Amino acid sequence: MAAQFGRRLRKGAATTAVAAVAVAALSASQAPGVTVDDHGRQSTGADLGLGTGDTGGGDGTATGNSRYFTDLPPLQSPNPAPTTGSGTPAATGSAEAGIPATVLAAYKQAEASLRESKPTCNMPWQLLAAIGKVESGQARGGRVDANGTTFSPILGPVLNGNGFASIKDTDHGAFDGDSTYDRAVGPMQFIPSTWAWAGRDGNGDGKKDPNNIFDAALAAGHYLCRFDHDMAVQAQMNAAILSYNNSTAYLNTVLSWLEYYRKGTHEVPDGTGTLPSHHSDEPTSPSPSPTPPQPTPPSSPGPGGPKSPSPKPTPPATPTPPPTQPPSGTPTPTPTPTETVDHLTNVGSGKLTATAGDTFAQKIAVRTDDKAGKAVAKVRVRFSIVGDTDATFTGGESVATLVTDKTGTATAPALVAGEKTGDFTVRVTVVGRVMAGLDYTASVTERRADTLARTGDTALTCVPGGEFADQVELKATYKGAAAGKVAATATLVKSADDTGENDKGPYFKDADGKPVRTLAALTTDADGLLKLPKLYADDTTGTFLLRVTTAGGATLTVELTVAAAETTTPATPSATPSATAS
């Protein structure tokens, strides 16, 4: 299989012209919204540049803008399968529509998972299949074991700047075996620096392995869905695909396979999938120059006639001059913008504080500067959330990679506080450069309330040993607005001056029915309402106090009365005078 795969790769340049013709035909028959110019290049009327997040090669994309397969799907729709003159299905359409069983299962499982975790993304498994086809030929035709791991690693070219982006090693060779430069890895071709934050465990084995199709397919789905991209909106789908590999040709190739798979596909055994044969980095071979026709010498008229002229001797071939030797000394290459960065500078980011569940008002902005303090544009900057927190950037991710603008500035997406309170760190680093980063401390505070009030005014009374008929219901507000999800504590206190827990009088019950006089794990609902559990009374009579406090300092004291029921004395009937006999 490997030898056959290598032979296919070597045939790429020879069929460039055929591929160009196929593009033109395909756009008319299979890809709505995709058009072809007069050079056979595809384009689309939808917005191609929405939110790609990177303007140059690097790990602003999933693959580092590495190479990909450019083979296009057959012109015939896979459903129904094209047939030969004898009525037998044609091999090309049917074979190309087949997806290896384990690989297909991984795509469908990823779609199901994303339907639960990111329902607004509307991820179709066919999009994952299209990217898997373009990136690795469906894991080299499905050469995976029963768990979905490739039999041997699938590695892209070395990203050393020679025809591709220059991305220095970020994983010490752990995934790609290269401790000098990074390489795209696995069936979905993630570069290690992207896999470090985008990797997922799709098969539940406790590992995040880019060489496992279940892990890689789920990671690709989450990667495409970030920033709240909706695959049901064409412009947003285009933006997501471009963020995977920032090339219009790549976008069009993926969209072509997406449309092809949407029209029908089927499962084939693992290891029998059709392998692509043309890579995006293959040079276009020029057509050979036509050999000029040679004059045919006249035939001899026979004995006595003129003789055929002797053919001219072929002049010796002109020897090819040896290549010109480069001058001694290698010129110093021009440093890339990333290589000129000396330090990161904070650009006006103030104190980062937000209440749980809220969006931080301040955004983190940094500038990349050289040694002279001059801003450097077009540098990839990574923002990473570090620490025990459930805070995220807008879109639900904990890492964001952006490119500095013409002023050398990059601004992180807005931070959204989770429910965990306390401090965490946002670390900013320059991608592809070993240098000190910048750390920002962000704080999440508890939700607060400044006012508590009862929702009713019924007197709360009970007889000794009984239960209170009405439950205590409160409403918490903060600056006049409902204070939802605010923590509260309810305690039956000894007196207005002594807030210690009372040891007699009214009480709540725990799960075992035992008396408790403090409830500490209370939370208001989204409307700021809090309804306490039922209250009961022991045999002690008198007036008692229930104190409720919330984060933010709101306090309310509620009066409870335990008294014996009033007894009514029946009226004594008046005596009737006896009749006196006369």
PDB file of C-alpha atoms in Angstrom, residues 98-369:
ATOM      1  CA  GLY A  98     -16.604   5.228   0.196  1.00  0.00           C
ATOM      2  CA  ILE A  99     -15.205   6.196   3.612  1.00  0.00           C
ATOM      3  CA  PRO A 100     -13.374   3.627   5.773  1.00  0.00           C
ATOM      4  CA  ALA A 101     -15.643   2.281   8.514  1.00  0.00           C
ATOM      5  CA  THR A 102     -13.694   3.421  11.586  1.00  0.00           C
ATOM      6  CA  VAL A 103     -12.976   6.837  10.087  1.00  0.00           C
ATOM      7  CA  LEU A 104     -16.631   7.331   9.181  1.00  0.00           C
ATOM      8  CA  ALA A 105     -17.664   6.309  12.703  1.00  0.00           C
ATOM      9  CA  ALA A 106     -15.285   8.914  14.151  1.00  0.00           C
ATOM     10  CA  TYR A 107     -16.796  11.714  12.050  1.00  0.00           C
ATOM     11  CA  LYS A 108     -20.346  10.778  13.020  1.00  0.00           C
ATOM     12  CA  GLN A 109     -19.425  10.419  16.693  1.00  0.00           C
ATOM     13  CA  ALA A 110     -17.817  13.881  16.650  1.00  0.00           C
ATOM     14  CA  GLU A 111     -20.965  15.357  15.097  1.00  0.00           C
ATOM     15  CA  ALA A 112     -23.106  13.779  17.830  1.00  0.00           C
ATOM     16  CA  SER A 113     -20.801  15.086  20.568  1.00  0.00           C
ATOM     17  CA  LEU A 114     -20.844  18.614  19.150  1.00  0.00           C
ATOM     18  CA  ARG A 115     -24.617  18.505  18.847  1.00  0.00           C
ATOM     19  CA  GLU A 116     -24.667  18.183  22.644  1.00  0.00           C
ATOM     20  CA  SER A 117     -21.792  20.504  23.612  1.00  0.00           C
ATOM     21  CA  LYS A 118     -22.107  23.167  20.885  1.00  0.00           C
ATOM     22  CA  PRO A 119     -25.609  22.868  19.412  1.00  0.00           C
ATOM     23  CA  THR A 120     -25.517  26.292  17.746  1.00  0.00           C
ATOM     24  CA  CYS A 121     -22.501  25.250  15.652  1.00  0.00           C
ATOM     25  CA  ASN A 122     -24.645  22.898  13.495  1.00  0.00           C
ATOM     26  CA  MET A 123     -21.601  20.818  12.562  1.00  0.00           C
ATOM     27  CA  PRO A 124     -22.264  18.277   9.752  1.00  0.00           C
ATOM     28  CA  TRP A 125     -20.062  15.184   9.857  1.00  0.00           C
ATOM     29  CA  GLN A 126     -19.621  15.566   6.086  1.00  0.00           C
ATOM     30  CA  LEU A 127     -17.522  18.713   6.706  1.00  0.00           C
ATOM     31  CA  LEU A 128     -15.175  16.744   8.958  1.00  0.00           C
ATOM     32  CA  ALA A 129     -15.018  14.056   6.273  1.00  0.00           C
ATOM     33  CA  ALA A 130     -14.190  16.672   3.622  1.00  0.00           C
ATOM     34  CA  ILE A 131     -11.323  18.042   5.707  1.00  0.00           C
ATOM     35  CA  GLY A 132     -10.128  14.522   6.526  1.00  0.00           C
ATOM     36  CA  LYS A 133     -10.071  13.715   2.804  1.00  0.00           C
ATOM     37  CA  VAL A 134      -8.097  16.822   1.934  1.00  0.00           C
ATOM     38  CA  GLU A 135      -5.682  16.552   4.866  1.00  0.00           C
ATOM     39  CA  SER A 136      -4.815  12.845   4.888  1.00  0.00           C
ATOM     40  CA  GLY A 137      -6.946  10.950   2.377  1.00  0.00           C
ATOM     41  CA  GLN A 138      -9.147   9.672   5.235  1.00  0.00           C
ATOM     42  CA  ALA A 139      -6.181   8.513   7.338  1.00  0.00           C
ATOM     43  CA  ARG A 140      -4.422   7.039   4.303  1.00  0.00           C
ATOM     44  CA  GLY A 141      -7.473   5.133   3.183  1.00  0.00           C
ATOM     45  CA  GLY A 142      -8.398   4.037   6.701  1.00  0.00           C
ATOM     46  CA  ARG A 143      -5.116   2.501   7.830  1.00  0.00           C
ATOM     47  CA  VAL A 144      -6.137   2.587  11.494  1.00  0.00           C
ATOM     48  CA  ASP A 145      -6.504  -0.018  14.237  1.00  0.00           C
ATOM     49  CA  ALA A 146      -9.737  -0.909  15.999  1.00  0.00           C
ATOM     50  CA  ASN A 147      -9.309   2.026  18.405  1.00  0.00           C
ATOM     51  CA  GLY A 148      -8.879   4.483  15.541  1.00  0.00           C
ATOM     52  CA  THR A 149      -5.111   5.045  15.859  1.00  0.00           C
ATOM     53  CA  THR A 150      -3.079   5.135  12.647  1.00  0.00           C
ATOM     54  CA  PHE A 151      -0.692   2.213  12.159  1.00  0.00           C
ATOM     55  CA  SER A 152       2.115   4.723  11.598  1.00  0.00           C
ATOM     56  CA  PRO A 153       2.216   8.493  12.193  1.00  0.00           C
ATOM     57  CA  ILE A 154       0.956  10.738   9.401  1.00  0.00           C
ATOM     58  CA  LEU A 155       3.384  13.665   9.253  1.00  0.00           C
ATOM     59  CA  GLY A 156       3.319  16.777   7.113  1.00  0.00           C
ATOM     60  CA  PRO A 157       6.477  18.396   5.739  1.00  0.00           C
ATOM     61  CA  VAL A 158       9.007  20.029   8.052  1.00  0.00           C
ATOM     62  CA  LEU A 159       7.830  23.603   8.666  1.00  0.00           C
ATOM     63  CA  ASN A 160      11.276  25.160   8.318  1.00  0.00           C
ATOM     64  CA  GLY A 161      10.344  28.047   6.054  1.00  0.00           C
ATOM     65  CA  ASN A 162      11.396  26.175   2.888  1.00  0.00           C
ATOM     66  CA  GLY A 163       8.164  26.464   0.909  1.00  0.00           C
ATOM     67  CA  PHE A 164       6.074  26.575   4.078  1.00  0.00           C
ATOM     68  CA  ALA A 165       5.798  28.606   7.259  1.00  0.00           C
ATOM     69  CA  SER A 166       8.734  28.523   9.629  1.00  0.00           C
ATOM     70  CA  ILE A 167       7.481  27.147  12.965  1.00  0.00           C
ATOM     71  CA  LYS A 168      10.176  26.225  15.441  1.00  0.00           C
ATOM     72  CA  ASP A 169       9.663  23.180  17.649  1.00  0.00           C
ATOM     73  CA  THR A 170       6.998  23.583  20.346  1.00  0.00           C
ATOM     74  CA  ASP A 171       6.584  19.998  21.621  1.00  0.00           C
ATOM     75  CA  HIS A 172      10.229  18.831  21.933  1.00  0.00           C
ATOM     76  CA  GLY A 173       9.398  16.335  19.186  1.00  0.00           C
ATOM     77  CA  ALA A 174       6.801  14.544  21.313  1.00  0.00           C
ATOM     78  CA  PHE A 175       4.170  14.365  18.558  1.00  0.00           C
ATOM     79  CA  ASP A 176       6.117  14.897  15.333  1.00  0.00           C
ATOM     80  CA  GLY A 177       9.514  13.433  16.217  1.00  0.00           C
ATOM     81  CA  ASP A 178      11.254  16.703  15.278  1.00  0.00           C
ATOM     82  CA  SER A 179      12.903  18.735  18.031  1.00  0.00           C
ATOM     83  CA  THR A 180      13.956  21.547  15.686  1.00  0.00           C
ATOM     84  CA  TYR A 181      10.814  22.433  13.700  1.00  0.00           C
ATOM     85  CA  ASP A 182       7.156  21.505  13.957  1.00  0.00           C
ATOM     86  CA  ARG A 183       5.247  19.307  11.500  1.00  0.00           C
ATOM     87  CA  ALA A 184       1.531  18.737  11.046  1.00  0.00           C
ATOM     88  CA  VAL A 185       0.497  15.462  12.697  1.00  0.00           C
ATOM     89  CA  GLY A 186      -2.230  12.863  12.298  1.00  0.00           C
ATOM     90  CA  PRO A 187      -5.264  12.293  10.083  1.00  0.00           C
ATOM     91  CA  MET A 188      -6.520  15.869  10.612  1.00  0.00           C
ATOM     92  CA  GLN A 189      -2.985  17.358  10.414  1.00  0.00           C
ATOM     93  CA  PHE A 190      -2.757  19.455  13.572  1.00  0.00           C
ATOM     94  CA  ILE A 191       0.534  21.171  14.329  1.00  0.00           C
ATOM     95  CA  PRO A 192       1.712  20.427  17.894  1.00  0.00           C
ATOM     96  CA  SER A 193       1.262  23.980  19.196  1.00  0.00           C
ATOM     97  CA  THR A 194      -2.406  23.952  18.136  1.00  0.00           C
ATOM     98  CA  TRP A 195      -2.987  20.410  19.387  1.00  0.00           C
ATOM     99  CA  ALA A 196      -1.661  21.508  22.803  1.00  0.00           C
ATOM    100  CA  TRP A 197      -4.891  23.472  23.404  1.00  0.00           C
ATOM    101  CA  ALA A 198      -7.294  22.106  20.791  1.00  0.00           C
ATOM    102  CA  GLY A 199      -6.704  18.376  21.400  1.00  0.00           C
ATOM    103  CA  ARG A 200      -9.639  16.283  22.625  1.00  0.00           C
ATOM    104  CA  ASP A 201     -10.171  12.741  23.889  1.00  0.00           C
ATOM    105  CA  GLY A 202     -12.730  11.440  21.438  1.00  0.00           C
ATOM    106  CA  ASN A 203     -12.547   7.709  22.203  1.00  0.00           C
ATOM    107  CA  GLY A 204     -12.564   7.964  26.005  1.00  0.00           C
ATOM    108  CA  ASP A 205      -9.211   6.279  26.612  1.00  0.00           C
ATOM    109  CA  GLY A 206      -7.933   9.139  28.771  1.00  0.00           C
ATOM    110  CA  LYS A 207      -5.464  10.394  26.149  1.00  0.00           C
ATOM    111  CA  LYS A 208      -5.500  13.172  23.560  1.00  0.00           C
ATOM    112  CA  ASP A 209      -3.679  11.641  20.587  1.00  0.00           C
ATOM    113  CA  PRO A 210      -3.495  13.546  17.265  1.00  0.00           C
ATOM    114  CA  ASN A 211      -2.818  10.189  15.541  1.00  0.00           C
ATOM    115  CA  ASN A 212      -6.188   8.833  16.690  1.00  0.00           C
ATOM    116  CA  ILE A 213      -9.042   9.614  14.297  1.00  0.00           C
ATOM    117  CA  PHE A 214     -11.660   9.827  17.091  1.00  0.00           C
ATOM    118  CA  ASP A 215      -9.540  12.331  19.041  1.00  0.00           C
ATOM    119  CA  ALA A 216      -8.532  14.273  15.923  1.00  0.00           C
ATOM    120  CA  ALA A 217     -12.052  14.464  14.440  1.00  0.00           C
ATOM    121  CA  LEU A 218     -13.534  15.780  17.701  1.00  0.00           C
ATOM    122  CA  ALA A 219     -10.680  18.281  18.045  1.00  0.00           C
ATOM    123  CA  ALA A 220     -11.245  19.472  14.469  1.00  0.00           C
ATOM    124  CA  GLY A 221     -14.947  19.959  15.183  1.00  0.00           C
ATOM    125  CA  HIS A 222     -14.267  22.028  18.301  1.00  0.00           C
ATOM    126  CA  TYR A 223     -11.623  24.020  16.416  1.00  0.00           C
ATOM    127  CA  LEU A 224     -14.051  24.875  13.608  1.00  0.00           C
ATOM    128  CA  CYS A 225     -16.860  25.719  16.052  1.00  0.00           C
ATOM    129  CA  ARG A 226     -14.880  28.179  18.164  1.00  0.00           C
ATOM    130  CA  PHE A 227     -15.752  31.905  18.125  1.00  0.00           C
ATOM    131  CA  ASP A 228     -19.416  30.798  17.929  1.00  0.00           C
ATOM    132  CA  HIS A 229     -19.098  29.895  14.248  1.00  0.00           C
ATOM    133  CA  ASP A 230     -22.328  28.452  12.822  1.00  0.00           C
ATOM    134  CA  MET A 231     -21.793  25.949   9.998  1.00  0.00           C
ATOM    135  CA  ALA A 232     -25.345  26.623   8.796  1.00  0.00           C
ATOM    136  CA  VAL A 233     -24.213  30.128   7.767  1.00  0.00           C
ATOM    137  CA  GLN A 234     -22.033  29.893   4.654  1.00  0.00           C
ATOM    138  CA  ALA A 235     -19.839  32.909   5.448  1.00  0.00           C
ATOM    139  CA  GLN A 236     -19.121  31.532   8.932  1.00  0.00           C
ATOM    140  CA  MET A 237     -18.385  28.062   7.588  1.00  0.00           C
ATOM    141  CA  ASN A 238     -15.971  29.618   5.092  1.00  0.00           C
ATOM    142  CA  ALA A 239     -14.262  31.535   7.882  1.00  0.00           C
ATOM    143  CA  ALA A 240     -13.916  28.377   9.967  1.00  0.00           C
ATOM    144  CA  ILE A 241     -12.401  26.406   7.067  1.00  0.00           C
ATOM    145  CA  LEU A 242      -9.980  29.239   6.281  1.00  0.00           C
ATOM    146  CA  SER A 243      -8.888  29.248   9.922  1.00  0.00           C
ATOM    147  CA  TYR A 244      -7.931  25.595   9.442  1.00  0.00           C
ATOM    148  CA  ASN A 245      -5.740  26.356   6.428  1.00  0.00           C
ATOM    149  CA  ASN A 246      -5.696  29.932   5.168  1.00  0.00           C
ATOM    150  CA  SER A 247      -5.975  29.357   1.428  1.00  0.00           C
ATOM    151  CA  THR A 248      -8.855  30.057  -0.937  1.00  0.00           C
ATOM    152  CA  ALA A 249      -7.860  27.012  -2.995  1.00  0.00           C
ATOM    153  CA  TYR A 250      -8.039  24.914   0.176  1.00  0.00           C
ATOM    154  CA  LEU A 251     -11.473  26.332   0.989  1.00  0.00           C
ATOM    155  CA  ASN A 252     -12.812  25.494  -2.447  1.00  0.00           C
ATOM    156  CA  THR A 253     -11.388  21.974  -2.381  1.00  0.00           C
ATOM    157  CA  VAL A 254     -12.991  21.270   1.015  1.00  0.00           C
ATOM    158  CA  LEU A 255     -16.333  22.723  -0.104  1.00  0.00           C
ATOM    159  CA  SER A 256     -16.273  20.507  -3.204  1.00  0.00           C
ATOM    160  CA  TRP A 257     -15.817  17.361  -1.110  1.00  0.00           C
ATOM    161  CA  LEU A 258     -18.444  18.561   1.348  1.00  0.00           C
ATOM    162  CA  GLU A 259     -21.038  18.836  -1.415  1.00  0.00           C
ATOM    163  CA  TYR A 260     -19.965  15.465  -2.826  1.00  0.00           C
ATOM    164  CA  TYR A 261     -20.334  13.667   0.505  1.00  0.00           C
ATOM    165  CA  ARG A 262     -23.658  15.370   1.200  1.00  0.00           C
ATOM    166  CA  LYS A 263     -25.085  13.737  -1.916  1.00  0.00           C
ATOM    167  CA  GLY A 264     -24.381  10.268  -0.579  1.00  0.00           C
ATOM    168  CA  THR A 265     -21.587   8.068   0.682  1.00  0.00           C
ATOM    169  CA  HIS A 266     -21.095   4.594   2.055  1.00  0.00           C
ATOM    170  CA  GLU A 267     -18.877   2.627   4.392  1.00  0.00           C
ATOM    171  CA  VAL A 268     -15.926   0.601   3.090  1.00  0.00           C
ATOM    172  CA  PRO A 269     -13.600  -1.691   5.075  1.00  0.00           C
ATOM    173  CA  ASP A 270     -10.685  -0.047   6.853  1.00  0.00           C
ATOM    174  CA  GLY A 271      -7.580   0.123   4.707  1.00  0.00           C
ATOM    175  CA  THR A 272      -9.475   0.036   1.399  1.00  0.00           C
ATOM    176  CA  GLY A 273     -10.241   3.725   0.936  1.00  0.00           C
ATOM    177  CA  THR A 274      -9.205   5.517  -2.244  1.00  0.00           C
ATOM    178  CA  LEU A 275      -5.939   7.435  -1.836  1.00  0.00           C
ATOM    179  CA  PRO A 276      -5.480  10.953  -3.232  1.00  0.00           C
ATOM    180  CA  SER A 277      -2.446  11.603  -5.381  1.00  0.00           C
ATOM    181  CA  HIS A 278      -1.821  15.349  -5.779  1.00  0.00           C
ATOM    182  CA  HIS A 279      -0.364  17.704  -3.197  1.00  0.00           C
ATOM    183  CA  SER A 280      -0.727  21.477  -3.031  1.00  0.00           C
ATOM    184  CA  ASP A 281       3.054  21.951  -2.919  1.00  0.00           C
ATOM    185  CA  GLU A 282       3.723  20.098  -6.166  1.00  0.00           C
ATOM    186  CA  PRO A 283       5.043  22.426  -8.894  1.00  0.00           C
ATOM    187  CA  THR A 284       3.041  22.683 -12.076  1.00  0.00           C
ATOM    188  CA  SER A 285       5.059  20.923 -14.782  1.00  0.00           C
ATOM    189  CA  PRO A 286       5.270  22.887 -18.063  1.00  0.00           C
ATOM    190  CA  SER A 287       3.987  21.092 -21.142  1.00  0.00           C
ATOM    191  CA  PRO A 288       6.859  19.616 -23.140  1.00  0.00           C
ATOM    192  CA  SER A 289       7.817  21.642 -26.207  1.00  0.00           C
ATOM    193  CA  PRO A 290       6.547  19.992 -29.401  1.00  0.00           C
ATOM    194  CA  THR A 291       9.236  18.405 -31.572  1.00  0.00           C
ATOM    195  CA  PRO A 292       9.304  20.165 -34.974  1.00  0.00           C
ATOM    196  CA  PRO A 293       8.477  17.772 -37.875  1.00  0.00           C
ATOM    197  CA  GLN A 294      11.533  16.563 -39.776  1.00  0.00           C
ATOM    198  CA  PRO A 295      11.409  16.602 -43.628  1.00  0.00           C
ATOM    199  CA  THR A 296      11.018  13.151 -45.095  1.00  0.00           C
ATOM    200  CA  PRO A 297      13.880  12.403 -47.518  1.00  0.00           C
ATOM    201  CA  PRO A 298      12.656  11.652 -51.069  1.00  0.00           C
ATOM    202  CA  SER A 299      12.547   7.995 -51.899  1.00  0.00           C
ATOM    203  CA  SER A 300      15.028   6.591 -54.424  1.00  0.00           C
ATOM    204  CA  PRO A 301      13.500   6.333 -57.953  1.00  0.00           C
ATOM    205  CA  GLY A 302      15.349   3.116 -58.629  1.00  0.00           C
ATOM    206  CA  PRO A 303      18.462   2.093 -60.451  1.00  0.00           C
ATOM    207  CA  GLY A 304      20.031   4.865 -62.544  1.00  0.00           C
ATOM    208  CA  GLY A 305      17.997   7.573 -60.931  1.00  0.00           C
ATOM    209  CA  PRO A 306      19.234  10.247 -58.587  1.00  0.00           C
ATOM    210  CA  LYS A 307      20.299   8.980 -55.222  1.00  0.00           C
ATOM    211  CA  SER A 308      18.782  10.079 -52.005  1.00  0.00           C
ATOM    212  CA  PRO A 309      20.804  12.753 -50.332  1.00  0.00           C
ATOM    213  CA  SER A 310      22.862  11.565 -47.443  1.00  0.00           C
ATOM    214  CA  PRO A 311      21.286  12.609 -44.194  1.00  0.00           C
ATOM    215  CA  LYS A 312      22.916  15.492 -42.420  1.00  0.00           C
ATOM    216  CA  PRO A 313      24.981  14.399 -39.478  1.00  0.00           C
ATOM    217  CA  THR A 314      23.399  15.297 -36.158  1.00  0.00           C
ATOM    218  CA  PRO A 315      25.397  18.051 -34.512  1.00  0.00           C
ATOM    219  CA  PRO A 316      26.793  17.089 -31.127  1.00  0.00           C
ATOM    220  CA  ALA A 317      24.714  18.193 -28.203  1.00  0.00           C
ATOM    221  CA  THR A 318      25.865  21.383 -26.592  1.00  0.00           C
ATOM    222  CA  PRO A 319      27.181  20.485 -23.174  1.00  0.00           C
ATOM    223  CA  THR A 320      25.239  21.998 -20.298  1.00  0.00           C
ATOM    224  CA  PRO A 321      27.430  24.529 -18.524  1.00  0.00           C
ATOM    225  CA  PRO A 322      28.087  23.739 -14.893  1.00  0.00           C
ATOM    226  CA  PRO A 323      25.941  25.669 -12.465  1.00  0.00           C
ATOM    227  CA  THR A 324      27.326  28.997 -11.434  1.00  0.00           C
ATOM    228  CA  GLN A 325      28.946  28.712  -8.044  1.00  0.00           C
ATOM    229  CA  PRO A 326      27.597  31.101  -5.462  1.00  0.00           C
ATOM    230  CA  PRO A 327      30.012  33.730  -4.255  1.00  0.00           C
ATOM    231  CA  SER A 328      31.940  32.839  -1.171  1.00  0.00           C
ATOM    232  CA  GLY A 329      30.145  33.713   2.010  1.00  0.00           C
ATOM    233  CA  THR A 330      26.427  33.227   2.608  1.00  0.00           C
ATOM    234  CA  PRO A 331      24.404  36.432   2.842  1.00  0.00           C
ATOM    235  CA  THR A 332      22.619  36.940   6.134  1.00  0.00           C
ATOM    236  CA  PRO A 333      18.901  36.209   5.636  1.00  0.00           C
ATOM    237  CA  THR A 334      16.450  38.977   6.432  1.00  0.00           C
ATOM    238  CA  PRO A 335      14.933  38.246   9.830  1.00  0.00           C
ATOM    239  CA  THR A 336      11.216  37.600   9.985  1.00  0.00           C
ATOM    240  CA  PRO A 337       9.015  39.991  11.985  1.00  0.00           C
ATOM    241  CA  THR A 338       8.794  37.386  14.756  1.00  0.00           C
ATOM    242  CA  GLU A 339      12.575  37.168  15.012  1.00  0.00           C
ATOM    243  CA  THR A 340      12.869  40.933  15.544  1.00  0.00           C
ATOM    244  CA  VAL A 341      10.555  41.001  18.581  1.00  0.00           C
ATOM    245  CA  ASP A 342      12.433  41.766  21.787  1.00  0.00           C
ATOM    246  CA  HIS A 343       9.631  42.188  24.317  1.00  0.00           C
ATOM    247  CA  LEU A 344       5.899  42.511  24.838  1.00  0.00           C
ATOM    248  CA  THR A 345       4.385  45.756  26.092  1.00  0.00           C
ATOM    249  CA  ASN A 346       1.080  46.109  27.929  1.00  0.00           C
ATOM    250  CA  VAL A 347      -1.233  48.440  26.022  1.00  0.00           C
ATOM    251  CA  GLY A 348      -3.608  49.979  28.529  1.00  0.00           C
ATOM    252  CA  SER A 349      -4.974  46.808  30.086  1.00  0.00           C
ATOM    253  CA  GLY A 350      -6.289  47.866  33.501  1.00  0.00           C
ATOM    254  CA  LYS A 351      -7.511  45.868  36.456  1.00  0.00           C
ATOM    255  CA  LEU A 352      -9.285  42.699  35.332  1.00  0.00           C
ATOM    256  CA  THR A 353     -12.232  42.039  37.635  1.00  0.00           C
ATOM    257  CA  ALA A 354     -15.671  40.614  36.970  1.00  0.00           C
ATOM    258  CA  THR A 355     -18.546  39.109  38.886  1.00  0.00           C
ATOM    259  CA  ALA A 356     -19.120  35.389  38.362  1.00  0.00           C
ATOM    260  CA  GLY A 357     -20.929  34.760  35.089  1.00  0.00           C
ATOM    261  CA  ASP A 358     -20.286  38.258  33.726  1.00  0.00           C
ATOM    262  CA  THR A 359     -18.033  39.430  30.887  1.00  0.00           C
ATOM    263  CA  PHE A 360     -14.922  41.357  31.923  1.00  0.00           C
ATOM    264  CA  ALA A 361     -15.193  45.018  30.961  1.00  0.00           C
ATOM    265  CA  GLN A 362     -11.455  45.272  30.264  1.00  0.00           C
ATOM    266  CA  LYS A 363      -9.735  43.480  27.381  1.00  0.00           C
ATOM    267  CA  ILE A 364      -6.079  42.467  27.334  1.00  0.00           C
ATOM    268  CA  ALA A 365      -4.052  44.236  24.645  1.00  0.00           C
ATOM    269  CA  VAL A 366      -0.315  43.866  24.004  1.00  0.00           C
ATOM    270  CA  ARG A 367       2.179  45.304  21.561  1.00  0.00           C
ATOM    271  CA  THR A 368       5.182  43.474  20.120  1.00  0.00           C
ATOM    272  CA  ASP A 369       8.269  45.718  20.207  1.00  0.00           C
TER     273      ASP A 369
END
